[in-house]
Short mmCIF file of C-alpha atoms in Angstrom, two decimals:
data_model
loop_
_atom_site.label_atom_id
_atom_site.label_comp_id
_atom_site.label_asym_id
_atom_site.label_seq_id
_atom_site.Cartn_x
_atom_site.Cartn_y
_atom_site.Cartn_z
CA MET I 81 -2.96 83.39 -64.34
CA GLY I 82 -2.26 81.19 -67.29
CA GLY I 83 -0.73 77.86 -67.90
CA LYS I 84 -1.52 75.05 -65.53
CA TYR I 85 -4.12 76.83 -63.33
CA ARG I 86 -7.16 78.47 -64.87
CA ILE I 87 -9.31 80.85 -62.87
CA THR I 88 -13.02 80.51 -63.40
CA GLY I 89 -15.75 82.24 -61.46
CA ASN I 90 -15.03 84.47 -58.48
CA LYS I 91 -13.30 81.86 -56.26
CA HIS I 92 -9.57 81.40 -56.22
CA PRO I 93 -7.80 78.06 -55.52
CA ARG I 94 -6.17 77.72 -52.03
CA MET I 95 -2.52 76.82 -52.28
CA ARG I 96 -1.54 76.74 -48.59
CA GLY I 97 -0.07 73.25 -48.27
CA PRO I 98 3.56 74.28 -47.76
CA ARG I 99 2.65 76.99 -45.17
CA ARG I 100 0.59 74.52 -43.10
CA ARG I 101 3.43 71.98 -43.00
CA GLY I 102 5.87 74.67 -41.93
CA ARG I 103 3.59 75.79 -39.11
CA LEU I 104 3.18 72.18 -37.93
CA VAL I 105 6.96 71.74 -37.77
CA VAL I 106 7.27 74.91 -35.69
CA VAL I 107 4.58 73.69 -33.24
CA VAL I 108 6.24 70.28 -32.83
CA VAL I 109 9.67 71.81 -32.21
CA ALA I 110 8.23 74.25 -29.66
CA SER I 111 6.42 71.43 -27.84
CA VAL I 112 9.58 69.33 -27.64
CA ALA I 113 11.49 72.30 -26.29
CA VAL I 114 8.85 72.98 -23.62
CA LEU I 115 8.80 69.33 -22.55
CA GLY I 116 12.59 69.25 -22.42
CA VAL I 117 12.77 72.34 -20.20
CA GLY I 118 9.98 71.04 -17.97
CA GLY I 119 11.65 67.66 -17.63
CA TRP I 120 14.98 69.26 -16.75
CA GLY I 121 13.32 71.44 -14.13
CA THR I 122 11.58 68.41 -12.64
CA LEU I 123 14.88 66.54 -12.43
CA GLN I 124 16.45 69.51 -10.68
CA LEU I 125 13.65 69.58 -8.08
CA ILE I 126 13.95 65.83 -7.52
CA ASP I 127 17.69 66.24 -7.11
CA VAL I 128 17.17 68.94 -4.47
CA PHE I 129 14.65 66.97 -2.40
CA THR I 130 16.40 63.62 -2.65
CA GLY I 131 19.85 64.94 -1.82
CA GLY I 132 21.50 64.67 -5.18
CA GLY I 133 24.50 66.48 -3.75
CA ARG I 134 25.31 63.40 -1.68
CA LYS I 135 26.01 61.46 -4.88
CA ALA I 136 28.66 63.93 -5.92
CA SER I 137 30.32 63.86 -2.51
CA ALA I 138 30.17 60.06 -2.48
CA ALA I 139 31.82 59.95 -5.89
CA GLY I 140 34.49 62.32 -4.67
CA ASN I 141 35.21 60.01 -1.75
CA GLY I 142 35.52 56.98 -4.00
CA THR I 143 32.24 55.41 -2.86
CA ASP I 144 29.07 54.99 -4.84
CA CYS I 145 25.90 54.36 -2.84
CA ALA I 146 27.81 52.19 -0.35
CA PRO I 147 25.74 51.14 2.71
CA ARG I 148 26.87 52.67 5.95
CA THR I 149 26.47 51.20 9.40
CA LYS I 150 25.58 53.66 12.11
CA ALA I 151 25.31 52.69 15.75
CA SER I 152 22.24 53.96 17.52
CA ALA I 153 22.65 56.07 20.62
CA SER I 154 23.90 54.06 23.58
CA PRO I 155 21.06 53.35 26.00
CA ALA I 156 21.54 54.68 29.48
CA ALA I 157 23.00 52.26 32.01
CA LYS I 158 20.36 50.72 34.26
CA ALA I 159 20.51 51.44 37.94
CA LEU I 160 20.60 47.84 39.18
CA PRO I 161 21.43 46.75 42.73
CA GLU I 162 24.81 45.16 43.33
CA PRO I 163 24.88 41.50 44.43
CA ARG I 164 26.19 42.48 47.87
CA THR I 165 22.95 44.41 48.50
CA ILE I 166 20.68 41.48 47.57
CA THR I 167 19.64 38.94 50.21
CA VAL I 168 18.92 35.52 48.73
CA ASN I 169 17.05 32.69 50.46
CA VAL I 170 17.97 29.32 48.95
CA PHE I 171 15.49 26.44 49.11
CA ASN I 172 15.73 22.90 47.77
CA ALA I 173 12.57 21.53 46.14
CA THR I 174 14.19 18.29 44.93
CA THR I 175 14.85 14.92 46.55
CA ARG I 176 18.61 15.43 46.30
CA GLY I 177 20.16 16.45 49.60
CA GLY I 178 22.70 19.24 50.11
CA LEU I 179 21.81 21.31 47.04
CA ALA I 180 20.55 24.32 48.98
CA LYS I 181 23.70 24.70 51.09
CA LYS I 182 26.06 24.07 48.18
CA THR I 183 24.27 26.63 46.02
CA ALA I 184 24.10 29.16 48.85
CA ASP I 185 27.86 28.84 49.47
CA GLU I 186 28.58 29.50 45.79
CA LEU I 187 26.30 32.53 45.70
CA LYS I 188 28.05 33.88 48.78
CA LYS I 189 31.40 33.57 47.01
CA ARG I 190 29.94 35.62 44.16
CA GLY I 191 29.03 38.47 46.45
CA PHE I 192 25.39 37.82 47.35
CA LYS I 193 24.07 38.02 50.91
CA ILE I 194 22.59 34.72 52.06
CA GLY I 195 19.44 34.53 54.17
CA ASP I 196 17.54 31.32 54.92
CA VAL I 197 18.79 27.98 53.57
CA GLY I 198 16.79 24.73 53.67
CA ASN I 199 14.03 22.71 52.08
CA ALA I 200 11.30 24.34 50.00
CA THR I 201 7.85 24.94 51.43
CA LYS I 202 4.98 22.57 50.64
CA GLN I 203 3.85 24.94 47.89
CA TYR I 204 7.01 24.18 45.88
CA ASP I 205 8.47 20.97 47.36
CA LYS I 206 8.88 18.38 44.57
CA LYS I 207 6.75 20.55 42.27
CA VAL I 208 9.42 22.50 40.37
CA LYS I 209 10.32 20.59 37.21
CA GLY I 210 12.63 23.17 35.68
CA THR I 211 16.00 24.41 36.90
CA GLY I 212 14.42 26.63 39.51
CA VAL I 213 12.11 29.49 40.43
CA LEU I 214 13.16 32.99 41.46
CA LEU I 215 10.66 34.66 43.79
CA GLY I 216 10.48 38.22 45.05
CA PRO I 217 8.25 41.22 45.73
CA ALA I 218 6.79 43.17 42.81
CA ALA I 219 9.54 45.79 43.15
CA ALA I 220 12.18 43.09 42.47
CA LEU I 221 10.90 42.28 38.97
CA ASP I 222 13.22 44.76 37.25
CA THR I 223 15.88 45.00 39.95
CA SER I 224 16.95 42.09 42.17
CA LEU I 225 15.44 39.24 40.15
CA PRO I 226 17.28 40.05 36.89
CA VAL I 227 20.57 40.31 38.81
CA LEU I 228 19.99 36.95 40.50
CA GLY I 229 18.83 35.58 37.15
CA THR I 230 22.32 36.01 35.72
CA GLN I 231 23.40 33.17 38.03
CA LEU I 232 20.64 30.81 36.87
CA PRO I 233 19.44 32.04 33.43
CA ASP I 234 16.84 29.30 32.85
CA ALA I 235 15.03 29.82 36.13
CA GLU I 236 11.43 31.05 36.09
CA ARG I 237 10.79 34.45 37.65
CA ARG I 238 7.74 35.20 39.75
CA THR I 239 6.60 38.04 41.97
CA GLU I 240 4.25 38.02 44.95
CA ALA I 241 2.26 41.21 45.52
CA ALA I 242 1.66 40.48 49.22
CA ARG I 243 5.31 39.65 49.89
CA LYS I 244 7.05 41.84 52.46
CA GLY I 245 10.72 42.78 52.57
CA ALA I 246 13.27 43.02 49.80
CA ALA I 247 14.78 39.50 50.04
CA VAL I 248 14.36 37.12 47.10
CA ASP I 249 14.16 33.33 46.97
CA LEU I 250 15.94 30.82 44.77
CA VAL I 251 13.95 27.59 44.74
CA ILE I 252 16.00 24.76 43.21
CA GLY I 253 14.06 22.50 40.82
CA ASP I 254 14.52 19.00 39.41
CA GLY I 255 16.29 20.30 36.29
CA PHE I 256 18.99 22.05 38.30
CA LYS I 257 22.59 20.94 37.77
CA GLU I 258 24.66 23.93 38.82
CA LEU I 259 24.75 27.69 38.67
CA ALA I 260 26.01 29.39 35.52
CA LYS I 261 29.78 29.57 35.20
CA LYS I 262 31.06 32.61 37.04
CA THR I 263 32.62 34.12 33.91
CA ASP I 264 29.33 33.73 32.03
CA ALA I 265 27.35 35.17 34.93
CA ASP I 266 29.70 38.17 35.21
CA ARG I 267 29.42 38.80 31.47
CA ALA I 268 25.62 38.61 31.64
CA LEU I 269 25.59 41.00 34.59
CA THR I 270 27.73 43.53 32.71
CA LYS I 271 25.53 43.29 29.64
CA LEU I 272 22.44 43.70 31.81
CA ALA I 273 23.79 46.89 33.38
CA ARG I 274 25.18 48.33 30.12
CA PRO I 275 23.32 46.95 27.11
CA GLU I 276 25.15 47.33 23.80
CA PRO I 277 23.63 49.69 21.22
CA ALA I 278 22.06 47.93 18.25
CA PRO I 279 23.71 48.87 14.91
CA THR I 280 21.45 50.26 12.21
CA SER I 281 22.27 49.99 8.51
CA LYS I 282 21.86 53.13 6.44
CA LYS I 283 22.49 53.43 2.70
CA GLY I 284 24.46 56.34 1.35
CA CYS I 285 21.98 56.98 -1.49
#
């Protein structure tokens, strides 16, 4: 070779600069292509497992990730006793006269069976500071007492393990003014027997 390059000895100059740059460009392009394909495949898998199809259907329906309210399954109605099957003893633990009879008469009008009516025993006489106490056997905790409780919502509920019979007691306390309004008591009784399902919010996306 003549001109600019002069060969001396038995070694030849390496002129591979352009080839190396070309190979580097090819490697970079191939890497970008592989990453692009891998990323697209990953997005497709994510779309499959996250329900990407729902987005298309939502767009077709004119909604975009709008929250949806779905009511949970209605709970089964509770098998509660009717007022006419519940015997209520009404006792007055206050110093005000006539409360036991007046309250018993009102409960009778509302369908309850009335048992004993009079003053409270020494255990409760002048010792009930709240509106009242509802007493019954252990079996009445989820049956008769909740039904009677709709008539006096603020009353305390107690059970006595050694108590015999199915009758329940309403012991009137110092905070007592009157029974719940009949319309309110009826509404509470209906809600107790058939509780409303609680709505659950669910997003469309």
